[in-house]
Coordinates of C-alpha atoms (C1' of nucleotides) in Angstrom, one line a residue:
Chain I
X1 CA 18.7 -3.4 3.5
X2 CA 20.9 -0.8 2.2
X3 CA 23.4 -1.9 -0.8
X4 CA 26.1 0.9 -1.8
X5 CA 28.2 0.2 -4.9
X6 CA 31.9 -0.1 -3.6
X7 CA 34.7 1.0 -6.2
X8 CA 37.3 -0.8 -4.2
X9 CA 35.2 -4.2 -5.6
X10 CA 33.1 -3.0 -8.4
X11 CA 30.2 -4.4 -7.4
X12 CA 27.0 -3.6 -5.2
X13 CA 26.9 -4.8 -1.9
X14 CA 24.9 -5.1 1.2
X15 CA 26.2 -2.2 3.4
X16 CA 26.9 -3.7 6.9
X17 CA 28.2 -1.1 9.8
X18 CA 30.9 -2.1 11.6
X19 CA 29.5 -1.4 14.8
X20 CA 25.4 -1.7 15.2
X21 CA 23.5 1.0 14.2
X22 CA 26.2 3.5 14.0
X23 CA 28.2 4.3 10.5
X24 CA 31.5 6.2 10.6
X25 CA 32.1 8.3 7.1
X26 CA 34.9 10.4 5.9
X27 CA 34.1 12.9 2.7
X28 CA 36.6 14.7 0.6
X29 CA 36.1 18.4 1.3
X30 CA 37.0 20.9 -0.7
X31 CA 40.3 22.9 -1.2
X32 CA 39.4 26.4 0.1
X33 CA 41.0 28.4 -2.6
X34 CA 38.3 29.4 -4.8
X35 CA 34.2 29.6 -4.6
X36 CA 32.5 26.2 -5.1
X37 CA 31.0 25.4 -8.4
X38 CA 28.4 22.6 -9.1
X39 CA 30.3 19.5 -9.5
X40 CA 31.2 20.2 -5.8
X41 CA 27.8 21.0 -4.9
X42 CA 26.9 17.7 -6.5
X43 CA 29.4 15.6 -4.3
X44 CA 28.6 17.6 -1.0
X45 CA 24.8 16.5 -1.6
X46 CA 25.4 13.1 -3.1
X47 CA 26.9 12.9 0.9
X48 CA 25.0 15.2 2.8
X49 CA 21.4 12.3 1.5
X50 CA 23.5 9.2 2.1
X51 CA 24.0 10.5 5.6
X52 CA 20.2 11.8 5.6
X53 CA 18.9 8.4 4.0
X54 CA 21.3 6.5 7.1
X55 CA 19.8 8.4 9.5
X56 CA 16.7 8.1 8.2
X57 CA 17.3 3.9 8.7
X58 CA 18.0 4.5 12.2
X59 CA 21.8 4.5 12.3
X60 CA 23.5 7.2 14.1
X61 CA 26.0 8.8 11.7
X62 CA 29.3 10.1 12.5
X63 CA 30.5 12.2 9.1
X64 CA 33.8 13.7 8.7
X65 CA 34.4 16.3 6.3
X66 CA 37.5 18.1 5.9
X67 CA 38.8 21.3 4.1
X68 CA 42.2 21.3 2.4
X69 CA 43.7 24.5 3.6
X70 CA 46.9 23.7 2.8
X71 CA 48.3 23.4 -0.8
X72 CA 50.3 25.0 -3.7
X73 CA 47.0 26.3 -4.5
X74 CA 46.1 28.5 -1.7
X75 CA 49.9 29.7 -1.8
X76 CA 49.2 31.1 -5.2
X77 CA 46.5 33.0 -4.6
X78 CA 47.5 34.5 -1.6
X79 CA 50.7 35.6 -3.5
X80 CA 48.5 37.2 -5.9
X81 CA 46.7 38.7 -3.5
X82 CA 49.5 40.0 -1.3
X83 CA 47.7 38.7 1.4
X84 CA 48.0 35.6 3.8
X85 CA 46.8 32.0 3.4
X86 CA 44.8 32.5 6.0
X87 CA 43.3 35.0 4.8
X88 CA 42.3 33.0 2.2
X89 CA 41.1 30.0 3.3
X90 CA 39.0 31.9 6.0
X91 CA 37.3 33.8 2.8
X92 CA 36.5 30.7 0.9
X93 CA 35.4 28.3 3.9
X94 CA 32.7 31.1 4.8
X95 CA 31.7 31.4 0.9
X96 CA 31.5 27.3 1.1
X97 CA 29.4 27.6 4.2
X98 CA 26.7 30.1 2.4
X99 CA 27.0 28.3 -0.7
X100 CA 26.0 24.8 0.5
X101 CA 23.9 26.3 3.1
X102 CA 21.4 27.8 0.3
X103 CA 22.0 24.2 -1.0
X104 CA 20.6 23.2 2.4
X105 CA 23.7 20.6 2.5
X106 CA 23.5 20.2 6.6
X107 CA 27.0 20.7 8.4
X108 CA 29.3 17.7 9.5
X109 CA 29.8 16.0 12.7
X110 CA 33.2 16.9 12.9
X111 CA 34.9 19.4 9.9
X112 CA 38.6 19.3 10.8
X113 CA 41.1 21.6 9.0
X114 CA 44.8 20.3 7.7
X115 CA 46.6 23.4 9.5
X116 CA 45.2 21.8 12.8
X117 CA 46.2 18.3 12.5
X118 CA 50.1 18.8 12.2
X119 CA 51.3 16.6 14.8
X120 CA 48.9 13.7 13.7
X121 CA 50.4 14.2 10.0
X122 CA 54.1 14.7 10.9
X123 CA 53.6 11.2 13.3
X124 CA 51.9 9.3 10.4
X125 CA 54.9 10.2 8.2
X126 CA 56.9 9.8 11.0
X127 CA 55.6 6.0 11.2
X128 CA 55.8 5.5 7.3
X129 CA 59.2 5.9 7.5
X130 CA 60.0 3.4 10.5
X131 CA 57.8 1.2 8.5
X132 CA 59.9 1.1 5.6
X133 CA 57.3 2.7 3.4
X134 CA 58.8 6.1 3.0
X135 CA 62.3 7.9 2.9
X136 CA 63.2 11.4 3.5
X137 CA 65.0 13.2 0.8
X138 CA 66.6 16.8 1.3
X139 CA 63.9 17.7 3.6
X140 CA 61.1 16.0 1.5
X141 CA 59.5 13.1 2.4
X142 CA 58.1 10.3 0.0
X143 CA 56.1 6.9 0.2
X144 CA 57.7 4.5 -1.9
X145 CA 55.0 2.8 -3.8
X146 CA 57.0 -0.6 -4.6
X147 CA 57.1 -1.0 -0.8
X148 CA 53.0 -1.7 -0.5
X149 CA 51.7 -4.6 -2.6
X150 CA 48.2 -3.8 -3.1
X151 CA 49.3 -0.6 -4.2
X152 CA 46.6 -0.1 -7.6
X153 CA 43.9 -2.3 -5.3
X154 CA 40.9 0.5 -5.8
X155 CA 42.0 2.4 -9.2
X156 CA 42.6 -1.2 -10.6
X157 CA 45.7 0.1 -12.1
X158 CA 49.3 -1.7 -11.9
X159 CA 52.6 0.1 -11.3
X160 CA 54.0 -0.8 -15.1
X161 CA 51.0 0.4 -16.6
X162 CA 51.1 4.2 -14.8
X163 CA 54.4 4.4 -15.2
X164 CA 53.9 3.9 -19.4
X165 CA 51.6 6.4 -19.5
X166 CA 53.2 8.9 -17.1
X167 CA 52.7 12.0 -18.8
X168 CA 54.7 13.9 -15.8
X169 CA 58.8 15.1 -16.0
X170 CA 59.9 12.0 -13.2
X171 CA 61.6 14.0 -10.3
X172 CA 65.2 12.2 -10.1
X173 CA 65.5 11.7 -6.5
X174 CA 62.1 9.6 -6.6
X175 CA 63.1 5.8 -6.4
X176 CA 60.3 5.1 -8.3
X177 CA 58.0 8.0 -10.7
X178 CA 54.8 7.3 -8.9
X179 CA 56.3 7.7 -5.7
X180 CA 54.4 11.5 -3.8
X181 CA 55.2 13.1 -1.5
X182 CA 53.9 13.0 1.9
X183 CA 55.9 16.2 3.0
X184 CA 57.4 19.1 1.0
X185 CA 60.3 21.3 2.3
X186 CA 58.7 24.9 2.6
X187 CA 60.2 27.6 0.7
X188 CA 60.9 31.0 2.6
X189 CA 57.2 32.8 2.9
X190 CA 55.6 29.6 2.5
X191 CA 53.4 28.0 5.5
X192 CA 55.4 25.9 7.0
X193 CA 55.9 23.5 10.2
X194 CA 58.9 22.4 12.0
X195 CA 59.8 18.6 11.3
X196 CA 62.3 15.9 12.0
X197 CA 62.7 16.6 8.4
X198 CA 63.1 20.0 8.6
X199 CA 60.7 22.4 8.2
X200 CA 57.7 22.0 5.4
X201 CA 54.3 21.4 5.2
X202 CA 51.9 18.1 4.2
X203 CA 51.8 16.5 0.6
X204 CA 48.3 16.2 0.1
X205 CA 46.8 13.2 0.3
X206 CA 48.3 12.9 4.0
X207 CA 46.2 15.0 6.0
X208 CA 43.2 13.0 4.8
X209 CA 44.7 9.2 6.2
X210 CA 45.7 11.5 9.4
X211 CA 42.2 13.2 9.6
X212 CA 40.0 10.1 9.2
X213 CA 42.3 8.3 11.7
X214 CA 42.1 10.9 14.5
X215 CA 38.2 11.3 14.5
X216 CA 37.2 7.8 13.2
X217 CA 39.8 5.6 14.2
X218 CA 42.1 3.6 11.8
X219 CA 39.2 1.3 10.3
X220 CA 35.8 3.1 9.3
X221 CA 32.8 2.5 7.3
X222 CA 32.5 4.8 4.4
X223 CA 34.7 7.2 2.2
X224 CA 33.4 8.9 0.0
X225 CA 34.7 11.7 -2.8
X226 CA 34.5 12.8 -7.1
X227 CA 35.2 9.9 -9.0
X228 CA 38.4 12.0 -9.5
X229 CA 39.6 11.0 -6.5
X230 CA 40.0 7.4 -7.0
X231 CA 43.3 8.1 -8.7
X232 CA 45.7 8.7 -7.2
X233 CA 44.0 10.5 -3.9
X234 CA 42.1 7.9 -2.6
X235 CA 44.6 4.9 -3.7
X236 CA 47.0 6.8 -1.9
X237 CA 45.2 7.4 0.9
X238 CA 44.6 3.7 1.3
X239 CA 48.7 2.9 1.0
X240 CA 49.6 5.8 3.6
X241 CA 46.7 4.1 5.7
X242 CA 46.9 0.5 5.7
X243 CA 50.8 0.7 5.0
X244 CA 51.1 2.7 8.4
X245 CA 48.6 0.5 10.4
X246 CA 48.2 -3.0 8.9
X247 CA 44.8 -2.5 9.0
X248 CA 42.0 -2.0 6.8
X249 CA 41.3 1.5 6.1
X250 CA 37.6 2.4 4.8
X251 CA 35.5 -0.3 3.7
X252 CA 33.1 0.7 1.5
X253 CA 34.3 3.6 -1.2
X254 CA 31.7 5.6 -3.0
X255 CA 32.7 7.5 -5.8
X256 CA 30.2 10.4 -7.2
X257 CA 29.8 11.1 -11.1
X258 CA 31.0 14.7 -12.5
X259 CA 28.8 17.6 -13.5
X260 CA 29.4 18.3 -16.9
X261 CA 28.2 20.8 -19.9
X262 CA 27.2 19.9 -22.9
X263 CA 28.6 16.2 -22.5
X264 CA 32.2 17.6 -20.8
X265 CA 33.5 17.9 -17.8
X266 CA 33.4 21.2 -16.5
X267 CA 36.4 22.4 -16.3
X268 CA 38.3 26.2 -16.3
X269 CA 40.5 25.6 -19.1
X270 CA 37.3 24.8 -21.5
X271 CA 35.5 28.2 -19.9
X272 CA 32.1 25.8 -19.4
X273 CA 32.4 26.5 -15.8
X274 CA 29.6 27.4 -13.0
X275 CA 30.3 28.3 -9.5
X276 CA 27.5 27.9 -6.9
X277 CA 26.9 31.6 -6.4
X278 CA 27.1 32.6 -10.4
X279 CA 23.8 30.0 -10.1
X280 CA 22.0 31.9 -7.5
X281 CA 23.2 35.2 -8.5
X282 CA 23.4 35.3 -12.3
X283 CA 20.7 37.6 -14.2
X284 CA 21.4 36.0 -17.3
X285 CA 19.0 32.9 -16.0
X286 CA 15.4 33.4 -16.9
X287 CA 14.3 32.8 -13.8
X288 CA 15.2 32.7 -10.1
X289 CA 16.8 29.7 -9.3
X290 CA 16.6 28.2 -5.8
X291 CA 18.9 26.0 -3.3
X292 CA 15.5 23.3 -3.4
X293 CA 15.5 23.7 -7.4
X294 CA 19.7 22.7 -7.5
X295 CA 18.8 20.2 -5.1
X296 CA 15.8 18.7 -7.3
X297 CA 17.9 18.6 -10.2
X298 CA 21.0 17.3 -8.9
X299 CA 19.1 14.5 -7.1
X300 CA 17.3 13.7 -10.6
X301 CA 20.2 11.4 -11.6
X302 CA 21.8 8.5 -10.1
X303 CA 24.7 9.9 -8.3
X304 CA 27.5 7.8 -9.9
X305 CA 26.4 8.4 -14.0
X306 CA 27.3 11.6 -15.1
X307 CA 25.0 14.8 -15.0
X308 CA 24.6 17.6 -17.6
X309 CA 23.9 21.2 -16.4
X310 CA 21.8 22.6 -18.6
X311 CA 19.4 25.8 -18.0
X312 CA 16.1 23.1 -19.7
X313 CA 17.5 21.1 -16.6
X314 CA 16.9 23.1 -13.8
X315 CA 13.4 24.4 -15.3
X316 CA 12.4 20.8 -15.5
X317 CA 13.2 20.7 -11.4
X318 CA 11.6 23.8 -11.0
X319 CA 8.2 22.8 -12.7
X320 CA 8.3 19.5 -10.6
X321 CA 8.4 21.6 -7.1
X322 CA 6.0 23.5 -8.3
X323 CA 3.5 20.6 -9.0
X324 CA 4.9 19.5 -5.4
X325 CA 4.0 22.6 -3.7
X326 CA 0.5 23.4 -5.8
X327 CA -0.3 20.0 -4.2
X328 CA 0.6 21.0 -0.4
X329 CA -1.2 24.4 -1.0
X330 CA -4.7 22.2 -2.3
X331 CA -3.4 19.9 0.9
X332 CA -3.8 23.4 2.9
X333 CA -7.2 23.9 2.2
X334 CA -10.4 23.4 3.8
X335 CA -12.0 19.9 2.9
X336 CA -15.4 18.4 4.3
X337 CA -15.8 15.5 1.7
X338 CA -14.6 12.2 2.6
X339 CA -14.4 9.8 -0.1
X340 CA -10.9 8.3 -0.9
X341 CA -10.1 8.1 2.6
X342 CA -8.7 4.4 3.5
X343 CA -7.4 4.2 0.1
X344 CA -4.9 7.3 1.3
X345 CA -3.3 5.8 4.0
X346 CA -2.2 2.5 2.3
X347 CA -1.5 4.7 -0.8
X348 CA 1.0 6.7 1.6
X349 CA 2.2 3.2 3.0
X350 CA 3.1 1.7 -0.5
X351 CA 4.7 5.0 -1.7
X352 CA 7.3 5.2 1.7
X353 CA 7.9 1.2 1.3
X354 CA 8.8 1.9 -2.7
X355 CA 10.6 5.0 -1.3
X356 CA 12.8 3.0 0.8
X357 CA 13.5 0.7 -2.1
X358 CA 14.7 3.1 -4.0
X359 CA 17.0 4.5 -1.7
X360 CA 17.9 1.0 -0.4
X361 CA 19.3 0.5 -3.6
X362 CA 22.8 2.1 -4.2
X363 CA 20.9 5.5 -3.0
X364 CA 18.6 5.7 -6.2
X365 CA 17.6 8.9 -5.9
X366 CA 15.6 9.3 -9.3
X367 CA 13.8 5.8 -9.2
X368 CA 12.4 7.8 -5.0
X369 CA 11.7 10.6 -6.5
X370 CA 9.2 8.6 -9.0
X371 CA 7.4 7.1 -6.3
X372 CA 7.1 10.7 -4.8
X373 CA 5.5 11.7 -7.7
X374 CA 3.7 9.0 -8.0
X375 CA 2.4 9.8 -4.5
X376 CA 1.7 13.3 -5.6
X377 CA -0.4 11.9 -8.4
X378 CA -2.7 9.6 -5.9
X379 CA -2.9 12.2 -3.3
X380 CA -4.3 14.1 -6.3
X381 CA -6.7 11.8 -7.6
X382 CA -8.0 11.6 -3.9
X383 CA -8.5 15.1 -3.4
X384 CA -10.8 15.1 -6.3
X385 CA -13.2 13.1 -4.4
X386 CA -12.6 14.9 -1.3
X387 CA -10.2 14.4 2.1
X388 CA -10.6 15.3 5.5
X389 CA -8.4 17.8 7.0
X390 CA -6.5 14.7 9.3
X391 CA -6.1 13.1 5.8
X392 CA -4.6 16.1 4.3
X393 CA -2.7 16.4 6.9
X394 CA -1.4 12.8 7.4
X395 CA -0.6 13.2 3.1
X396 CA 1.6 16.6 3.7
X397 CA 3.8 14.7 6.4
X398 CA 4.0 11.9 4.8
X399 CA 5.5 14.1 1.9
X400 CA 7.7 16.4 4.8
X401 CA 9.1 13.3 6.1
X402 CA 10.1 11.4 2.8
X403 CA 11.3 15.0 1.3
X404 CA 13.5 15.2 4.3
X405 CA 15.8 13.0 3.5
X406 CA 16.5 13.9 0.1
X407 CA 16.1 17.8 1.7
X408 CA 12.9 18.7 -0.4
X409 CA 9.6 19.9 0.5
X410 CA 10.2 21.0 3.9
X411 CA 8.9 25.1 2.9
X412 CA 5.8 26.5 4.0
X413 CA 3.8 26.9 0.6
X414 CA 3.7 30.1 1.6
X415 CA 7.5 30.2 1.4
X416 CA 7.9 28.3 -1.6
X417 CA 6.2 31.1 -3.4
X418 CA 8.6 33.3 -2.3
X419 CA 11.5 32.0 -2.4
X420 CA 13.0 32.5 -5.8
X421 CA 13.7 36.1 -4.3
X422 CA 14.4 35.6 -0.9
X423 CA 16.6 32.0 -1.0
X424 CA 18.8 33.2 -4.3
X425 CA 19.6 36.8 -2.1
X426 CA 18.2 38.9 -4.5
X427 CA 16.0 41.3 -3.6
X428 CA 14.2 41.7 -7.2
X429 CA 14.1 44.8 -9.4
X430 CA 10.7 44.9 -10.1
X431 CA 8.2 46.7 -7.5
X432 CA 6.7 43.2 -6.0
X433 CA 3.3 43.0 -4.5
X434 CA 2.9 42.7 -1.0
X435 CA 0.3 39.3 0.3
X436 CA -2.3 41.6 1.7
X437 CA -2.3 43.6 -1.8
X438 CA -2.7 40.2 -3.9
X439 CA -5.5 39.2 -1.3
X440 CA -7.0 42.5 -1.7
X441 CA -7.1 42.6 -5.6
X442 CA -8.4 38.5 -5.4
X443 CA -11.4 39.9 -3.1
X444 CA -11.9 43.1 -5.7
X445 CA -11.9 40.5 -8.6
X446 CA -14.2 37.6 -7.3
X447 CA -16.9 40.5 -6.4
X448 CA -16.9 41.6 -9.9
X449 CA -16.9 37.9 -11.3
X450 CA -20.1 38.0 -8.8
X451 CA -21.5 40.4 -10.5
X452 CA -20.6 38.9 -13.7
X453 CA -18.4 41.8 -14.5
X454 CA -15.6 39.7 -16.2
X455 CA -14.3 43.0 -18.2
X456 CA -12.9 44.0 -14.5
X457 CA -12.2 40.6 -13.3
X458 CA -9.7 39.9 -16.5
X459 CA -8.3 43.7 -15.8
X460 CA -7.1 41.8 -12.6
X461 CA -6.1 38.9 -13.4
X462 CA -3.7 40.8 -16.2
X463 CA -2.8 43.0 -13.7
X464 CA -1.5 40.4 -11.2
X465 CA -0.1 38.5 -14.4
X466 CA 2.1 41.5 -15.7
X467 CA 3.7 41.1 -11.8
X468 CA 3.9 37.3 -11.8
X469 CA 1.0 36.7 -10.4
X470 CA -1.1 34.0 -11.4
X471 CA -4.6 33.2 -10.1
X472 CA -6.2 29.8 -10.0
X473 CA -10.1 30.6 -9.1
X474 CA -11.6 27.4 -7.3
X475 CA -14.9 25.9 -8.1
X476 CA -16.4 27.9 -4.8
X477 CA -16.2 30.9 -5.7
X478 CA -12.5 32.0 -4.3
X479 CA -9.5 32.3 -5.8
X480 CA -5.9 31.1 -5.2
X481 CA -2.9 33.0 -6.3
X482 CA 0.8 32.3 -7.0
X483 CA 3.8 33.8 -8.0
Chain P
rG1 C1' 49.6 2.7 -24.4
rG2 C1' 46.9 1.2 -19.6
rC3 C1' 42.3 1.5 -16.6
rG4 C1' 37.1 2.8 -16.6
rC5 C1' 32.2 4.8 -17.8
rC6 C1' 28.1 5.9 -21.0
rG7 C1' 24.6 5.3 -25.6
rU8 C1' 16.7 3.5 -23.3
rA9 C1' 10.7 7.4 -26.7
rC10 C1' 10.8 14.6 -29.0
rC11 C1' 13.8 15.9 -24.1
rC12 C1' 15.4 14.3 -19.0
rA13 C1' 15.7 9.6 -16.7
rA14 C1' 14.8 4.6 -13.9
rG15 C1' 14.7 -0.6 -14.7
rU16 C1' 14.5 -6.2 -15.6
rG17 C1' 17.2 -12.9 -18.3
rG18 C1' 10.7 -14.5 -19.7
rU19 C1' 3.7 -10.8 -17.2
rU20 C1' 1.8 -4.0 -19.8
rA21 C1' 10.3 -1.3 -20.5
rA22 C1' 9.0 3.3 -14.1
rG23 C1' 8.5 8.5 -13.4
rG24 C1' 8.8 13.6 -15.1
rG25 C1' 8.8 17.4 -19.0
rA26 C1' 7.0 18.6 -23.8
rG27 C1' 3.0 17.3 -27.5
rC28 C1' -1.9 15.9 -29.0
rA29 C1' -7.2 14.7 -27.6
rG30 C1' -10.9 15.1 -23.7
rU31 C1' -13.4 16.4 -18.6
rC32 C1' -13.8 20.8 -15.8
rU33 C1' -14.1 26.1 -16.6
rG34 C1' -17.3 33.2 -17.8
rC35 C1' -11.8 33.4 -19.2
rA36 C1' -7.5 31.2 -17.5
rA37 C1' -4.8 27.8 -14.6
rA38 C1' -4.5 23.6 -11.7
rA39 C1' -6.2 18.8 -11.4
rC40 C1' -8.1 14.5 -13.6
rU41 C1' -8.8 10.9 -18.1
rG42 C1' -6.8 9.1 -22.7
rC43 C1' -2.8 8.7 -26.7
rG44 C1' 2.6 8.0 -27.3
rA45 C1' 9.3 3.3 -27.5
rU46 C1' 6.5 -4.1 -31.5
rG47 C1' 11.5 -1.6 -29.2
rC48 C1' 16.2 -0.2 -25.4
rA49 C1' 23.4 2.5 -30.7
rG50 C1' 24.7 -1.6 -34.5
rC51 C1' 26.2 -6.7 -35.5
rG52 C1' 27.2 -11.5 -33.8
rG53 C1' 27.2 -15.3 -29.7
rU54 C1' 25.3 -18.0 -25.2
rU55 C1' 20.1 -19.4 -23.9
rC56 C1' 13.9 -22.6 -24.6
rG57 C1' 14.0 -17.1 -24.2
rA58 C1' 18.2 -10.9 -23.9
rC59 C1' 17.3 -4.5 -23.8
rC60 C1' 19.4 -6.8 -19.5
rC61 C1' 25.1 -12.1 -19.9
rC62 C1' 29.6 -12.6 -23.5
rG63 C1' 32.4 -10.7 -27.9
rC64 C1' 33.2 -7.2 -31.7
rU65 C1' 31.9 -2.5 -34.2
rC66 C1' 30.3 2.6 -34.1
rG67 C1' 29.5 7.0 -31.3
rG68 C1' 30.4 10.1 -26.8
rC69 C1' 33.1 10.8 -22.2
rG70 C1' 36.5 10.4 -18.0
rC71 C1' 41.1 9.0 -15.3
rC72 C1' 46.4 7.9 -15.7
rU73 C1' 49.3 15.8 -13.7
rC74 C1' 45.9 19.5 -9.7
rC75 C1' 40.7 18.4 -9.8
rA76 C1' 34.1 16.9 -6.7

RNA sequence: GGCGCCGUACCCAAGUGGUUAAGGGAGCAGUCUGCAAAACUGCGAUGCAGCGGUUCGACCCCGCUCGGCGCCUCCA
């Protein structure tokens, strides 16, 4: 049984669907004003194996995820621009969709947009205010925090306290400082929507309540966002929600930890900041780095401590793939021996029932992907003493199937070998080697090691080495190559 | 001022009130090998920031101290 650690109580707890077999989450998206850096590629995975590992359990998984493409934000920088928020948004939710796609984070059920949920937004306000939770002012419209007890229920904050520390100028037609806004007069040239309070657009938290609502109904399983959003996103979210239905909102809240650098959060301001595609793309990095590498290494730490991005990181992701895939392409191989064959199969059983442990437990990636390597460690140790081809078979799905739900190992060796170039979109600046050229210089090379002429079989090998090349002869004679 | 998180070997990182404190990387020593690599074998925290307390027993529970961080304003 799955147990999720819920903010909203601080504790673990058995996750229990509200329906059988079918889980309704809502996500945070992003707002699409700027390219994606890692902490949101960390939160978009964090989600994206959640909803992999719930499938995986046999729930069907309906997942929301929405893109802010309204805010003060997106204004600005279409201002600067000279162009339109549209334009904008339309740049940034295509550069989201390559980013997390190299990141293989797989697309949401439903991915609803803010612009195209007005009238379900302007009703919810509309509904706050008959409820007594909100008042209009000049065209603005605000939910009055006093008005909903349990207002400070998930951030575990009370009203006094926030408004000591309240670091912000308090807006004088506010009844009370922490009151926000639900909608905002629009200024000429700003987006804006006709109202019964003239017209404006959304505050933000708003279009979230309104967008969970429409496609999952008032009351859903799982919400899920940064642990940045606990305060005051999310807490609002929950008064706009339960103040406007009487219901419960979400049930369970999951909160992911921040990426930082060098023990801070990465933030513009202190410069220590990474987008997604500066990763791919950067030349600075000494080596290629790949959406399965990010993935490796994001997934290498329990999703709610915090992670640090560090270049000694990603190698350390990068070396564990590659003991991954050296193991599928040995897998590949011819095999006649049969030695450690029963002792495979209940090997493959224990590692998927420690697997599901694991991931039972509050999603604990790092503790499955120990028991992956420790699977990778057996598998080896049998293959010493020789497998069948159905065994070496039956080890590589076993290893596809498990890898699927954290969304590693699913390459073709053959693939994996390539794909620093081909998955980061460079296209390399050194002359590479075609296969058939490698395989040609491997048969050139194991003739001369025939005839013992290991002067030319060393030319080789430091021929294929100087292009990243690197040869692993077998004990049969024949050769293996890498790059 | 309020709320909260973190501190486990050289590095990364799980974990448990009481058998040997996972796993990976690095290192060292072997097996194998024309060379090399991979793989395999062995070694590696008498201790889990420090100090008290609870307990028959704590790294894990409680308190305090030290160190680091986050939120309270937009933020994954």
């Amino acid at each position: 049984m799955l147990s999720l650690y819920n903010t909203l109580t601080g504790k673990k707890e058995l996750f229990q669907s509200l329906q059988p077999k079918h889980v309704r989450m809502y996500v945070c998206g992003v707002t699409v004003y700027d390219y994606c850096h890692i902490g949101h590629a960390r939160s978009a995975l964090v989600f994206d194996v959640l909803r992999r590992y719930l499938e995986f359990s046999g729930y069907q998984v309906e997942f929301v995820k929405n893109f802010t493409d309204v805010d003060d934000k997106i204004i600005k920088r279409a201002n600067e621009r000279g162009v339109s928020c549209e334009t904008i948004t339309a740049e940034f939710i295509e550069a989201y969709y390559q980013d997390m796609g190299k990141l293989g984070v797989r697309r949401a059920t439903h991915e609803p947009k803010a612009t195209e949920h007005m009238a379900e937004i302007i009703a919810l306000v509309g509904t706050l205010i008959q409820k007594g939770l909100a008042y209009p002012v000049a065209g603005d419209v605000y939910f009055q925090v006093e008005k909903y007890r349990d207002y400070g229920r998930l951030s575990k904050r009370k009203l006094e306290d926030l408004q000591a520390g309240a670091r912000v100028d308090v807006d004088e037609r506010k009844r009370h400082p922490m009151d926000f806004a639900l909608w905002k007069s629009s200024k000429p040239g700003e987006p804006s929507w006709e109202s019964l309070w003239g017209p404006g657009r959304p505050g933000w938290h708003i279009e979230c309540s309104a967008m969970a609502m429409r496609h999952l109904g008032e009351t859903f399983d799982i919400h899920g966002g940064g642990m940045d959003l606990i305060f005051p996103h999310h807490e609002n979210e929950i008064a706009q929600s339960c103040g406007a239905t009487g219901k419960e909102f979400a049930r369970y809240w999951i909160h992911n930890g921040f990426v930082q650098i060098n023990q801070e959060k990465m933030s513009k301001s202190l410069g220590n900041f990474f987008t997604i595609r500066e990763i791919f793309e950067k030349s600075e990095w000494p080596e290629d780095i790949t959406g399965e590498m990010l993935r490796y290494f994001l997934l290498a730490t329990q999703y709610r401590g915090p992670l640090d991005f560090s270049d000694r990181a990603i190698k350390e992701a990068k070396q564990a793939l590659d003991g991954f895939y050296d193991l599928f392409q040995r897998l590949h191989e011819v095999g006649d021996r049969a030695a450690g064959e029963s002792e495979l199969a209940s090997g493959i059983d224990r590692a998927q029932e420690a697997f599901r442990q694991a991931m039972d437990d509050d999603v604990n990636t790092p503790m499955a992907l120990a028991t992956l390597q420790k699977l990778r460690s057996d598998v080896n140790k049998f293959l010493e003493q020789g497998l069948s081809p159905e065994k070496r078979k039956l080890a590589r799905t076993a290893f596809r199937s498990l890898g699927a739900v954290l969304g590693l190992f699913q390459l073709e060796t053959w693939q994996f070998k390539l794909a620093p170039g081909v998955l980061s979109g460079r296209d390399g600046s050194q002359a590479v080697l075609a296969d058939h050229d490698i395989e040609s210089k491997l048969v050139e090379r194991n003739e001369a090691r025939k005839q013992k002429d290991f002067k030319k079989a060393d030319e080789i090998r430091h021929f294929l080495a100087a292009r990243g090349i690197v040869i692993e002869d077998k004990p049969d004679g024949t050769s293996r190559w890498k790059r």
